[in-house]
Coordinates of C-alpha atoms in Angstrom, one line a residue:
M11 CA 0.0 0.0 0.0
K12 CA 1.2 3.4 -0.9
T13 CA -0.4 6.3 1.0
L14 CA 0.9 9.9 0.4
L15 CA -1.8 11.9 2.5
A16 CA -5.2 10.8 3.8
V17 CA -8.3 12.5 2.6
T18 CA -10.8 13.1 5.3
K19 CA -14.3 14.6 5.5
K20 CA -12.9 17.1 8.0
N21 CA -10.9 18.6 5.0
S22 CA -14.0 19.1 3.1
L23 CA -15.7 20.7 6.0
K24 CA -12.8 23.2 6.3
V25 CA -13.1 24.1 2.6
V26 CA -16.8 24.9 2.9
L27 CA -16.2 27.1 5.9
V28 CA -13.4 29.0 4.2
L29 CA -15.4 29.5 1.0
T30 CA -18.5 30.6 3.1
G31 CA -16.2 33.1 4.9
I32 CA -15.0 34.6 1.7
M33 CA -18.5 34.8 0.4
F34 CA -19.4 36.8 3.6
L35 CA -16.6 39.2 3.1
F36 CA -17.5 39.8 -0.5
S37 CA -21.2 40.4 0.5
C38 CA -20.1 43.0 3.0
G39 CA -18.2 45.0 0.4
T40 CA -19.1 48.4 -0.7
Q41 CA -22.0 48.5 -3.2
K42 CA -22.5 51.0 -6.0
A43 CA -25.6 51.8 -7.8
V44 CA -25.7 51.5 -11.5
V45 CA -29.0 52.4 -13.2
N46 CA -30.3 51.5 -16.7
D47 CA -32.6 53.6 -18.9
A48 CA -35.7 52.1 -17.2
G49 CA -34.5 53.0 -13.7
G50 CA -33.5 49.5 -12.6
A51 CA -30.2 48.4 -11.1
V52 CA -27.7 46.8 -13.5
P53 CA -25.4 44.2 -12.0
Q54 CA -21.7 44.8 -12.4
N55 CA -19.3 42.5 -10.6
T56 CA -21.2 39.8 -9.1
V57 CA -20.3 37.1 -6.5
S58 CA -21.6 33.5 -6.4
L59 CA -21.3 30.6 -4.1
L60 CA -21.4 27.1 -5.6
V61 CA -22.0 23.8 -3.8
G62 CA -22.7 20.4 -5.4
A63 CA -21.5 17.1 -6.6
A64 CA -18.7 16.0 -8.8
K65 CA -17.8 12.8 -10.7
G66 CA -14.7 12.0 -12.7
G67 CA -10.9 11.8 -12.3
L68 CA -8.2 10.4 -14.5
V69 CA -9.1 8.9 -17.9
E70 CA -8.5 5.1 -17.9
N71 CA -7.3 3.3 -21.0
K72 CA -10.4 1.0 -21.1
D73 CA -10.0 0.5 -24.9
M74 CA -6.4 -0.7 -24.7
L75 CA -5.2 2.0 -27.0
E76 CA -1.6 1.8 -28.4
L77 CA -0.9 -1.5 -26.5
D78 CA 0.8 -4.3 -28.5
N79 CA 0.2 -8.1 -28.0
V80 CA -3.1 -7.5 -26.2
A81 CA -5.2 -10.6 -25.8
A82 CA -9.0 -10.8 -25.6
V83 CA -8.8 -11.6 -21.8
D84 CA -6.8 -8.5 -21.1
A85 CA -8.6 -5.5 -19.7
I86 CA -8.3 -2.1 -17.9
T87 CA -11.4 -1.0 -15.9
G88 CA -12.3 2.0 -14.0
A89 CA -14.9 3.1 -11.4
T90 CA -15.5 6.6 -10.0
K91 CA -17.7 7.7 -7.1
T92 CA -19.9 10.7 -6.8
T93 CA -18.0 13.2 -4.7
F94 CA -18.2 16.9 -3.5
N95 CA -17.4 20.3 -4.9
A96 CA -17.7 23.9 -3.8
G97 CA -16.5 27.3 -5.1
I98 CA -16.6 31.0 -4.8
H99 CA -16.8 32.9 -8.1
S100 CA -16.9 36.5 -9.3
T101 CA -18.2 37.6 -12.6
L102 CA -16.5 40.8 -13.9
N103 CA -18.1 43.2 -16.3
I104 CA -15.2 44.3 -18.5
K105 CA -16.6 46.9 -20.9
G106 CA -19.7 45.0 -21.4
H107 CA -18.0 41.7 -21.6
Q108 CA -18.7 39.1 -18.8
V109 CA -15.7 37.2 -17.6
E110 CA -16.0 34.8 -14.6
T111 CA -13.2 33.5 -12.4
G112 CA -12.9 32.2 -8.9
L113 CA -11.6 29.3 -6.8
D114 CA -13.1 25.8 -6.8
Y115 CA -12.5 22.8 -4.5
I116 CA -13.2 19.3 -5.9
N117 CA -12.8 15.9 -4.2
F118 CA -12.2 12.8 -6.4
N119 CA -12.5 9.1 -5.5
Q120 CA -11.6 6.5 -8.1
S121 CA -10.3 3.0 -8.7
V122 CA -8.5 1.6 -11.7
G123 CA -8.3 -2.2 -12.2
Y124 CA -5.7 -4.1 -14.2
A125 CA -6.5 -7.6 -15.5
L126 CA -3.7 -8.2 -17.9
P127 CA -2.6 -11.9 -17.8
S128 CA -0.7 -11.4 -21.2
F129 CA 1.6 -9.1 -19.2
A130 CA 1.6 -10.7 -15.8
V131 CA -0.2 -7.7 -14.4
A132 CA -3.3 -7.9 -12.1
G133 CA -4.6 -5.8 -9.3
D134 CA -6.3 -2.5 -8.4
R135 CA -5.1 1.0 -7.7
D136 CA -7.4 3.3 -5.6
F137 CA -7.2 7.0 -5.9
S138 CA -8.6 9.7 -3.5
F139 CA -7.4 13.2 -4.2
Q140 CA -8.4 16.8 -3.6
Q141 CA -7.9 19.7 -5.9
L142 CA -8.1 23.6 -5.8
R143 CA -8.9 24.9 -9.3
L144 CA -8.8 28.3 -10.9
P145 CA -11.3 28.6 -13.7
V146 CA -11.5 31.6 -16.2
T147 CA -14.5 31.7 -18.5
Y148 CA -16.2 34.0 -21.0
N149 CA -19.9 34.1 -20.2
F150 CA -22.7 34.4 -22.8
Q151 CA -25.8 35.7 -21.1
F152 CA -29.4 35.1 -22.2
L153 CA -33.0 35.8 -21.1
K154 CA -32.3 38.9 -19.0
N155 CA -34.9 40.1 -16.5
A156 CA -36.0 43.7 -15.8
Q157 CA -32.8 44.2 -13.7
E158 CA -30.6 43.1 -16.6
E159 CA -29.8 39.8 -14.8
P160 CA -29.4 36.8 -17.0
R161 CA -31.5 33.7 -16.3
F162 CA -29.4 31.5 -18.6
I163 CA -25.6 31.6 -19.0
I164 CA -23.3 29.5 -21.3
K165 CA -19.6 29.6 -20.2
A166 CA -16.5 28.6 -22.2
G167 CA -12.8 29.0 -21.0
F168 CA -9.9 27.5 -19.2
S169 CA -9.3 25.9 -15.9
A170 CA -6.1 25.0 -14.0
G171 CA -5.9 22.7 -11.0
F172 CA -3.5 21.7 -8.3
T173 CA -3.7 18.7 -6.1
I174 CA -3.5 19.7 -2.5
A175 CA -3.9 16.1 -1.0
K176 CA -4.0 12.6 -2.2
S177 CA -4.1 9.0 -1.0
I178 CA -3.2 6.2 -3.4
A179 CA -3.5 2.6 -2.3
E180 CA -2.8 -0.6 -4.4
N181 CA -2.9 -4.3 -4.3
G182 CA -1.6 -7.0 -6.6
N183 CA 1.3 -6.9 -9.2
L184 CA 1.0 -3.4 -10.7
P185 CA 3.2 -1.2 -13.0
D186 CA 5.1 1.8 -11.7
Y187 CA 3.4 5.1 -12.0
D188 CA 3.7 8.8 -11.8
F189 CA 1.0 11.3 -10.5
K190 CA 1.3 14.9 -11.4
A191 CA 0.0 17.7 -9.1
L192 CA -0.9 20.2 -11.9
D193 CA -3.2 20.0 -14.8
Y194 CA -4.9 22.5 -17.1
G195 CA -7.3 22.5 -20.1
P196 CA -10.6 23.8 -21.6
T197 CA -13.8 23.9 -19.5
F198 CA -17.4 24.3 -20.6
G199 CA -20.5 25.1 -18.5
M200 CA -23.9 26.6 -18.0
A201 CA -26.0 28.1 -15.3
F202 CA -29.7 28.6 -15.0
Y203 CA -31.6 30.9 -12.6
P204 CA -35.3 29.9 -13.0
Y205 CA -36.7 32.1 -10.1
Q206 CA -35.9 35.0 -7.9
F207 CA -36.7 33.6 -4.4
S208 CA -35.5 36.7 -2.5
S209 CA -34.9 40.4 -3.0
Q210 CA -31.4 39.8 -1.6
Y211 CA -30.4 36.5 -3.2
R212 CA -31.2 34.4 -6.2
T213 CA -30.6 30.6 -6.5
G214 CA -29.9 28.6 -9.6
L215 CA -28.3 25.4 -11.0
Y216 CA -24.9 25.0 -12.6
F217 CA -23.3 22.3 -14.7
D218 CA -19.6 22.2 -15.7
L219 CA -17.4 19.9 -17.8
Y220 CA -13.6 19.7 -18.0
R221 CA -11.0 17.7 -19.9
G222 CA -7.3 18.5 -19.2
T223 CA -3.7 17.4 -19.3
K224 CA -2.2 14.1 -18.1
I225 CA -2.1 13.6 -14.3
Y226 CA -1.5 9.9 -14.2
D227 CA 1.1 8.0 -16.2
D228 CA 2.2 4.4 -16.5
V229 CA 3.3 2.0 -19.3
Y230 CA -0.4 1.3 -20.1
H231 CA -1.5 4.9 -20.4
Q232 CA 0.7 6.2 -23.1
A233 CA -1.9 6.8 -25.8
H234 CA -3.1 10.4 -26.4
G235 CA -5.5 11.6 -23.7
M236 CA -5.1 8.6 -21.4
G237 CA -4.3 9.5 -17.8
G238 CA -5.7 13.0 -18.4
Q239 CA -7.9 14.7 -15.8
S240 CA -11.6 14.8 -16.7
Y241 CA -14.7 15.5 -14.6
M242 CA -18.2 17.0 -14.5
K243 CA -19.6 18.9 -11.6
F244 CA -23.1 20.3 -10.9
G245 CA -25.1 21.7 -8.1
I246 CA -26.7 24.8 -6.7
V247 CA -25.4 28.4 -7.1
I248 CA -26.3 31.2 -4.8
Q249 CA -25.9 34.8 -5.9
P250 CA -26.6 38.0 -4.0
A251 CA -28.9 40.0 -6.1
R252 CA -27.2 43.1 -7.8
L253 CA -24.1 42.9 -5.6
T254 CA -21.4 45.1 -7.0
Y255 CA -18.0 46.2 -6.0

């Protein structure tokens, strides 16, 4: 067994508390009024808190790509568990263009199984790791209300992640591996705000996809894209109405 650093529920709770504290500080910031032609307030730089689930991790070579002398009985399998994500984001109004950035926390839990009798390799490698991520997206806004707040948003951009803690355990006869702490790549997402529940806050749903650079490498994950970081995350986004700074 190879354990680098145990991942605990306590770590996730700390992240939620820190993000909530940052959200509180943003919401206490100075607000400035911006009025449109109809006399309504126009949102400038908004702050959002995101909490939800995530699923994904490294991309397994399930199709046995670029492996020679593979028999029908050989296989690489993978299984991922639904985990937790949270984030604090800010949407910046830059000369009428909406750019979103912030800080995300994502927890991953995954197992990769090797059943390769042709290579005398068999066993499982279990991964549990946590990342902090910095996304930057350009937002396309649709279905604006009377306050010029969009009900539907499509996002496209870039995300970079750094692994802050990981636990890797294994059993059986397995190949040597390398696990990288840093990854980066394109991200795509959307958000939907169906209702305004309060005059102070509005709540919506978000969904994000990411596919990035290689974080896991061994002799059976040399094909293009194999061992890369990939995930989807979704959940609830809470946004103070018309908060600007």
